[in-house]
Tab-separated table of C-alpha atoms in Angstrom:
chain	number	residue	atom	x	y	z
P	1	MET	CA	130.226	-22.757	-37.780
P	2	LYS	CA	130.201	-22.117	-41.498
P	3	LEU	CA	128.058	-19.197	-42.594
P	4	SER	CA	125.290	-19.682	-45.116
P	5	PHE	CA	125.508	-17.942	-48.481
P	6	GLU	CA	123.124	-15.236	-47.283
P	7	GLN	CA	124.969	-14.723	-43.989
P	8	GLU	CA	128.306	-14.466	-45.779
P	9	HIS	CA	126.844	-11.945	-48.228
P	10	ILE	CA	125.545	-9.813	-45.346
P	11	LYS	CA	128.905	-9.947	-43.561
P	12	GLN	CA	130.938	-9.131	-46.645
P	13	THR	CA	128.644	-6.252	-47.656
P	14	TYR	CA	129.056	-4.474	-44.320
P	15	GLN	CA	132.770	-5.243	-44.189
P	16	TYR	CA	133.057	-3.592	-47.590
P	17	CYS	CA	131.626	-0.362	-46.163
P	18	LEU	CA	134.061	-0.495	-43.256
P	19	SER	CA	137.215	-1.526	-45.120
P	20	CYS	CA	137.087	-0.289	-48.726
P	21	GLU	CA	139.522	2.542	-49.368
P	22	PRO	CA	138.182	5.599	-51.233
P	23	ILE	CA	138.459	5.667	-55.001
P	24	SER	CA	140.257	8.999	-54.701
P	25	THR	CA	141.959	11.050	-51.997
P	26	VAL	CA	142.369	14.264	-53.986
P	27	HIS	CA	140.741	16.287	-51.180
P	28	PRO	CA	141.379	16.063	-47.415
P	29	ALA	CA	137.622	15.808	-46.709
P	30	ILE	CA	137.571	12.369	-48.407
P	31	ALA	CA	137.972	9.865	-45.577
P	32	THR	CA	140.500	7.056	-45.722
P	33	ILE	CA	139.788	3.853	-43.800
P	34	GLN	CA	142.242	5.021	-41.148
P	35	GLN	CA	140.295	8.262	-40.824
P	36	LEU	CA	137.136	6.245	-40.148
P	37	SER	CA	138.697	4.533	-37.129
P	38	TRP	CA	136.444	6.662	-34.895
P	39	PHE	CA	133.634	4.477	-36.295
P	40	THR	CA	135.143	1.076	-36.814
P	41	GLN	CA	137.097	0.643	-33.578
P	42	SER	CA	134.025	0.944	-31.357
P	43	LEU	CA	131.548	-1.051	-33.461
P	44	PRO	CA	130.730	-4.203	-31.419
P	45	SER	CA	129.071	-6.217	-34.175
P	46	LEU	CA	127.673	-6.046	-37.658
P	47	PRO	CA	123.959	-5.776	-38.421
P	48	ALA	CA	122.254	-9.137	-38.877
P	49	THR	CA	120.260	-8.139	-41.964
P	50	LEU	CA	120.606	-5.989	-45.044
P	51	PRO	CA	118.127	-3.248	-45.937
P	52	ASP	CA	115.714	-4.059	-48.729
P	53	PHE	CA	117.495	-3.448	-52.029
P	54	GLN	CA	116.688	-0.236	-53.858
P	55	PRO	CA	116.918	0.229	-57.656
P	56	ARG	CA	119.356	3.091	-56.976
P	57	LEU	CA	122.570	1.634	-55.620
P	58	GLY	CA	123.466	4.925	-53.944
P	59	LEU	CA	120.239	4.929	-51.897
P	60	TRP	CA	120.818	1.341	-50.790
P	61	TYR	CA	124.394	2.230	-49.850
P	62	GLU	CA	123.109	5.059	-47.644
P	63	GLN	CA	120.756	2.634	-45.934
P	64	LEU	CA	123.657	0.260	-45.273
P	65	TRP	CA	125.343	3.030	-43.348
P	66	LEU	CA	122.143	3.810	-41.473
P	67	LYS	CA	122.080	0.183	-40.316
P	68	LEU	CA	125.724	0.423	-39.197
P	69	ILE	CA	125.058	3.646	-37.303
P	70	ASP	CA	122.059	2.102	-35.619
P	71	CYS	CA	124.325	-0.725	-34.328
P	72	HIS	CA	126.915	1.657	-32.982
P	73	PRO	CA	126.707	2.298	-29.212
P	74	ASP	CA	128.318	5.737	-29.345
P	75	LEU	CA	126.455	7.258	-32.269
P	76	GLU	CA	123.108	9.014	-32.488
P	77	LEU	CA	121.528	9.837	-35.832
P	78	ILE	CA	120.450	13.491	-35.828
P	79	ALA	CA	119.350	13.793	-39.462
P	80	TYR	CA	119.280	11.736	-42.647
P	81	ASN	CA	118.719	13.222	-46.094
P	82	ARG	CA	117.731	16.497	-44.483
P	83	GLN	CA	116.548	19.003	-47.082
P	84	ILE	CA	117.344	22.698	-46.802
P	85	ILE	CA	114.483	24.909	-47.954
P	86	GLU	CA	114.516	28.636	-48.579
P	87	GLN	CA	111.482	30.556	-49.834
P	88	ASN	CA	109.664	27.296	-50.562
P	89	GLN	CA	112.535	26.081	-52.708
P	90	THR	CA	114.833	23.150	-51.878
P	91	ILE	CA	118.358	24.426	-52.290
P	92	GLY	CA	120.155	21.298	-51.139
P	93	ALA	CA	120.346	18.479	-48.633
P	94	ILE	CA	122.812	16.660	-46.446
P	95	ASP	CA	123.181	12.897	-46.229
P	96	LEU	CA	123.928	12.326	-42.558
P	97	LEU	CA	124.300	14.335	-39.381
P	98	VAL	CA	125.499	12.147	-36.509
P	99	ALA	CA	126.361	12.822	-32.884
P	100	ASP	CA	129.511	10.925	-31.886
P	101	HIS	CA	129.282	10.868	-28.077
P	102	GLN	CA	132.595	9.116	-27.539
P	103	HIS	CA	134.548	11.847	-29.300
P	104	ARG	CA	132.128	14.693	-28.456
P	105	CYS	CA	131.674	15.545	-32.096
P	106	VAL	CA	128.804	16.262	-34.487
P	107	ARG	CA	129.697	14.714	-37.811
P	108	HIS	CA	128.313	15.752	-41.191
P	109	ILE	CA	128.879	12.835	-43.573
P	110	GLU	CA	128.288	12.718	-47.336
P	111	LEU	CA	128.111	9.256	-48.865
P	112	ALA	CA	128.754	7.990	-52.379
P	113	VAL	CA	129.583	4.638	-53.948
P	114	LYS	CA	130.653	4.919	-57.574
P	115	PHE	CA	132.008	2.684	-60.318
P	116	TYR	CA	133.804	4.542	-63.093
P	117	ILE	CA	135.530	3.362	-66.261
P	118	TYR	CA	138.385	5.219	-67.883
P	119	PHE	CA	137.162	5.947	-71.377
P	120	GLN	CA	137.874	8.332	-74.246
P	121	LEU	CA	135.013	10.695	-75.058
P	122	ALA	CA	135.257	13.696	-77.357
P	123	GLN	CA	138.991	13.006	-77.757
P	124	LYS	CA	139.506	13.201	-74.000
P	125	TRP	CA	140.160	10.363	-71.539
P	126	GLN	CA	137.975	10.681	-68.457
P	127	TRP	CA	136.339	8.708	-65.661
P	128	ILE	CA	132.720	8.079	-66.585
P	129	GLY	CA	129.860	6.012	-65.273
P	130	PRO	CA	129.055	2.901	-67.333
P	131	ASN	CA	125.797	4.552	-68.425
P	132	LEU	CA	127.879	7.303	-70.073
P	133	LYS	CA	126.043	9.992	-68.108
P	134	ASP	CA	127.940	10.284	-64.859
P	135	ARG	CA	131.378	11.929	-64.606
P	136	PHE	CA	133.714	11.590	-61.667
P	137	THR	CA	134.873	15.198	-61.964
P	138	HIS	CA	131.262	16.420	-61.865
P	139	LYS	CA	130.375	14.257	-58.872
P	140	LEU	CA	133.422	15.262	-56.873
P	141	SER	CA	132.919	18.931	-57.658
P	142	ARG	CA	129.277	18.704	-56.585
P	143	MET	CA	130.189	17.096	-53.262
P	144	LEU	CA	132.946	19.575	-52.491
P	145	THR	CA	131.366	22.827	-53.661
P	146	HIS	CA	127.693	22.212	-52.875
P	147	GLN	CA	127.017	19.309	-50.530
P	148	LEU	CA	129.751	19.951	-47.949
P	149	PRO	CA	128.954	23.678	-47.647
P	150	MET	CA	125.326	22.746	-46.916
P	151	GLY	CA	126.569	21.439	-43.559
P	152	TYR	CA	127.200	25.025	-42.491
P	153	HIS	CA	123.768	26.279	-43.469
P	154	PRO	CA	121.911	27.760	-40.456
P	155	GLN	CA	119.160	25.150	-40.771
P	156	ILE	CA	121.750	22.403	-40.288
P	157	GLN	CA	123.784	24.187	-37.671
P	158	GLN	CA	120.549	24.702	-35.726
P	159	LEU	CA	120.448	20.932	-35.240
P	160	ARG	CA	123.768	21.076	-33.384
P	161	LEU	CA	122.426	23.233	-30.545
P	162	ARG	CA	121.597	20.150	-28.487
P	163	TYR	CA	125.341	19.488	-28.294
P	164	PRO	CA	126.891	22.894	-27.500
P	165	ASN	CA	130.216	21.429	-26.396
P	166	TYR	CA	130.686	19.148	-29.392
P	167	HIS	CA	132.984	20.184	-32.211
P	168	PHE	CA	131.899	19.931	-35.864
P	169	ASN	CA	133.499	17.636	-38.424
P	170	GLN	CA	132.805	16.877	-42.097
P	171	GLN	CA	133.779	13.825	-44.087
P	172	ILE	CA	133.053	12.336	-47.482
P	173	ILE	CA	132.889	8.558	-47.690
P	174	LEU	CA	133.560	7.896	-51.367
P	175	GLN	CA	133.831	4.223	-52.144
P	176	GLY	CA	133.472	2.075	-55.245
P	177	ARG	CA	136.050	1.063	-57.843
P	178	LEU	CA	137.834	2.405	-60.907
P	179	PHE	CA	138.208	0.336	-64.090
P	180	GLN	CA	140.978	0.828	-66.644
P	181	PRO	CA	141.055	-0.444	-70.242
P	182	CYS	CA	142.242	-4.050	-70.248
P	183	SER	CA	145.428	-3.142	-72.106
P	184	ALA	CA	146.396	-0.224	-69.824
P	185	PRO	CA	148.703	-0.375	-66.814
P	186	ARG	CA	146.794	-0.028	-63.554
P	187	SER	CA	147.152	-0.141	-59.793
P	188	PRO	CA	146.343	-3.453	-58.044
P	189	LYS	CA	143.092	-2.051	-56.607
P	190	ASP	CA	141.716	-1.010	-60.033
P	191	GLY	CA	139.643	-3.289	-62.205
P	192	THR	CA	139.464	-3.503	-65.991
P	193	TRP	CA	136.940	-3.096	-68.763
P	194	LEU	CA	136.800	-4.554	-72.264
P	195	PHE	CA	134.478	-4.691	-75.234
P	196	ASP	CA	132.222	-7.664	-75.764
P	197	SER	CA	134.168	-8.867	-78.822
P	198	GLN	CA	137.413	-8.887	-76.802
P	199	LEU	CA	136.175	-11.655	-74.516
P	200	ASN	CA	137.009	-15.068	-75.888
P	201	VAL	CA	133.793	-16.892	-76.826
P	202	SER	CA	135.101	-20.178	-75.439
P	203	GLU	CA	135.621	-18.551	-72.013
P	204	ARG	CA	132.261	-16.849	-71.608
P	205	TYR	CA	130.870	-19.713	-69.536
P	206	LEU	CA	133.480	-18.908	-66.870
P	207	TYR	CA	131.851	-15.566	-66.054
P	208	GLN	CA	128.578	-14.306	-64.685
P	209	ILE	CA	126.741	-10.977	-64.853
P	210	VAL	CA	126.706	-9.397	-61.422
P	211	PRO	CA	123.303	-8.066	-60.289
P	212	ARG	CA	123.434	-4.524	-58.954
P	213	GLN	CA	122.903	-5.568	-55.346
P	214	TYR	CA	126.150	-7.572	-55.517
P	215	TRP	CA	128.355	-4.902	-57.058
P	216	LEU	CA	130.044	-4.297	-53.703
P	217	THR	CA	130.738	-8.015	-53.191
P	218	PRO	CA	130.781	-9.700	-56.611
P	219	SER	CA	132.342	-12.906	-55.329
P	220	HIS	CA	129.094	-13.577	-53.483
P	221	ALA	CA	126.804	-12.848	-56.406
P	222	ALA	CA	123.897	-15.021	-57.393
P	223	TYR	CA	124.544	-16.656	-60.736
P	224	GLN	CA	123.295	-14.920	-63.879
P	225	PRO	CA	124.816	-16.421	-67.041
P	226	LEU	CA	126.719	-14.263	-69.482
P	227	THR	CA	124.899	-14.406	-72.812
P	228	THR	CA	126.627	-14.468	-76.173
P	229	ASN	CA	126.032	-10.818	-76.854
P	230	ILE	CA	125.187	-7.913	-74.573
P	231	ASP	CA	123.315	-4.717	-75.437
P	232	ARG	CA	124.351	-2.692	-72.388
P	233	ALA	CA	127.317	-2.322	-70.062
P	234	VAL	CA	127.379	-5.091	-67.450
P	235	MET	CA	129.562	-5.878	-64.493
P	236	VAL	CA	131.048	-9.348	-64.817
P	237	TYR	CA	132.773	-11.601	-62.337
P	238	GLY	CA	134.615	-14.897	-62.664
P	239	GLN	CA	137.977	-16.525	-62.107
P	240	GLY	CA	138.529	-14.116	-59.223
P	241	LYS	CA	138.223	-11.085	-61.536
P	242	GLN	CA	135.712	-8.262	-61.561
P	243	PHE	CA	135.403	-6.224	-64.764
P	244	TRP	CA	133.023	-4.264	-66.956
P	245	LEU	CA	131.979	-5.689	-70.292
P	246	LEU	CA	130.847	-3.079	-72.785
P	247	PRO	CA	128.802	-3.703	-75.962
P	248	ASP	CA	130.741	-3.107	-79.157
P	249	ASN	CA	128.345	-0.277	-80.099
P	250	TYR	CA	128.868	1.375	-76.738
P	251	MET	CA	129.635	4.796	-78.161
P	252	SER	CA	126.398	4.891	-80.147
P	253	THR	CA	124.515	5.539	-76.900
P	254	TYR	CA	126.621	8.626	-76.111
P	255	ASN	CA	124.768	11.893	-76.532
P	256	GLY	CA	127.539	14.243	-75.463
């Protein structure tokens, strides 16, 4: 039986979480799809619904994983977004703490889904968020030097006491996509970006602006026409291609 548009979107969104390779493997804590086999091989079915969309894509992405964990017969959620407080001050938080009963393991998991473009700022090429505020190097450093160590804080380790014979494991699930300049060589999994004026006017009707809730699965996006001019960075999809379109005055919004 053919799936409806909504059913196909639900299926593809969860399959993205389970099959998208990380945007980087520069650290062994970043999980590849193969290293998530402990999760995927025992998952009997996908959730039937998506969580309500949140303005923050990262928060919605976390809730997608909560739905997947809830469907998993061998997993028990111990903590989600657990804050660590010392002397009435929040010093950090962890995303997920999960008991994996099949493998007798307590797993601390940090989640992130990021879309970065390769752009030259201050005479230096770097991976940045389309809003010009986020940096891949900053995000990765934060996850490795602050968020992962929080898993060993006594307040988090205290939660493991219910499972004295389970070993402890940490993983970062870092998904998303990287986008190179349209003229640059790139790997097959990378996308491209270009300035508004670089897109042929006669071809604009072939593309659509992708709403944030479809960034993971742009081929199933609801139609939003691409206007003649844009005043902000937008994700665009059409002709089987996903790319970022930047306004020609893109750099004028950069504050350093």
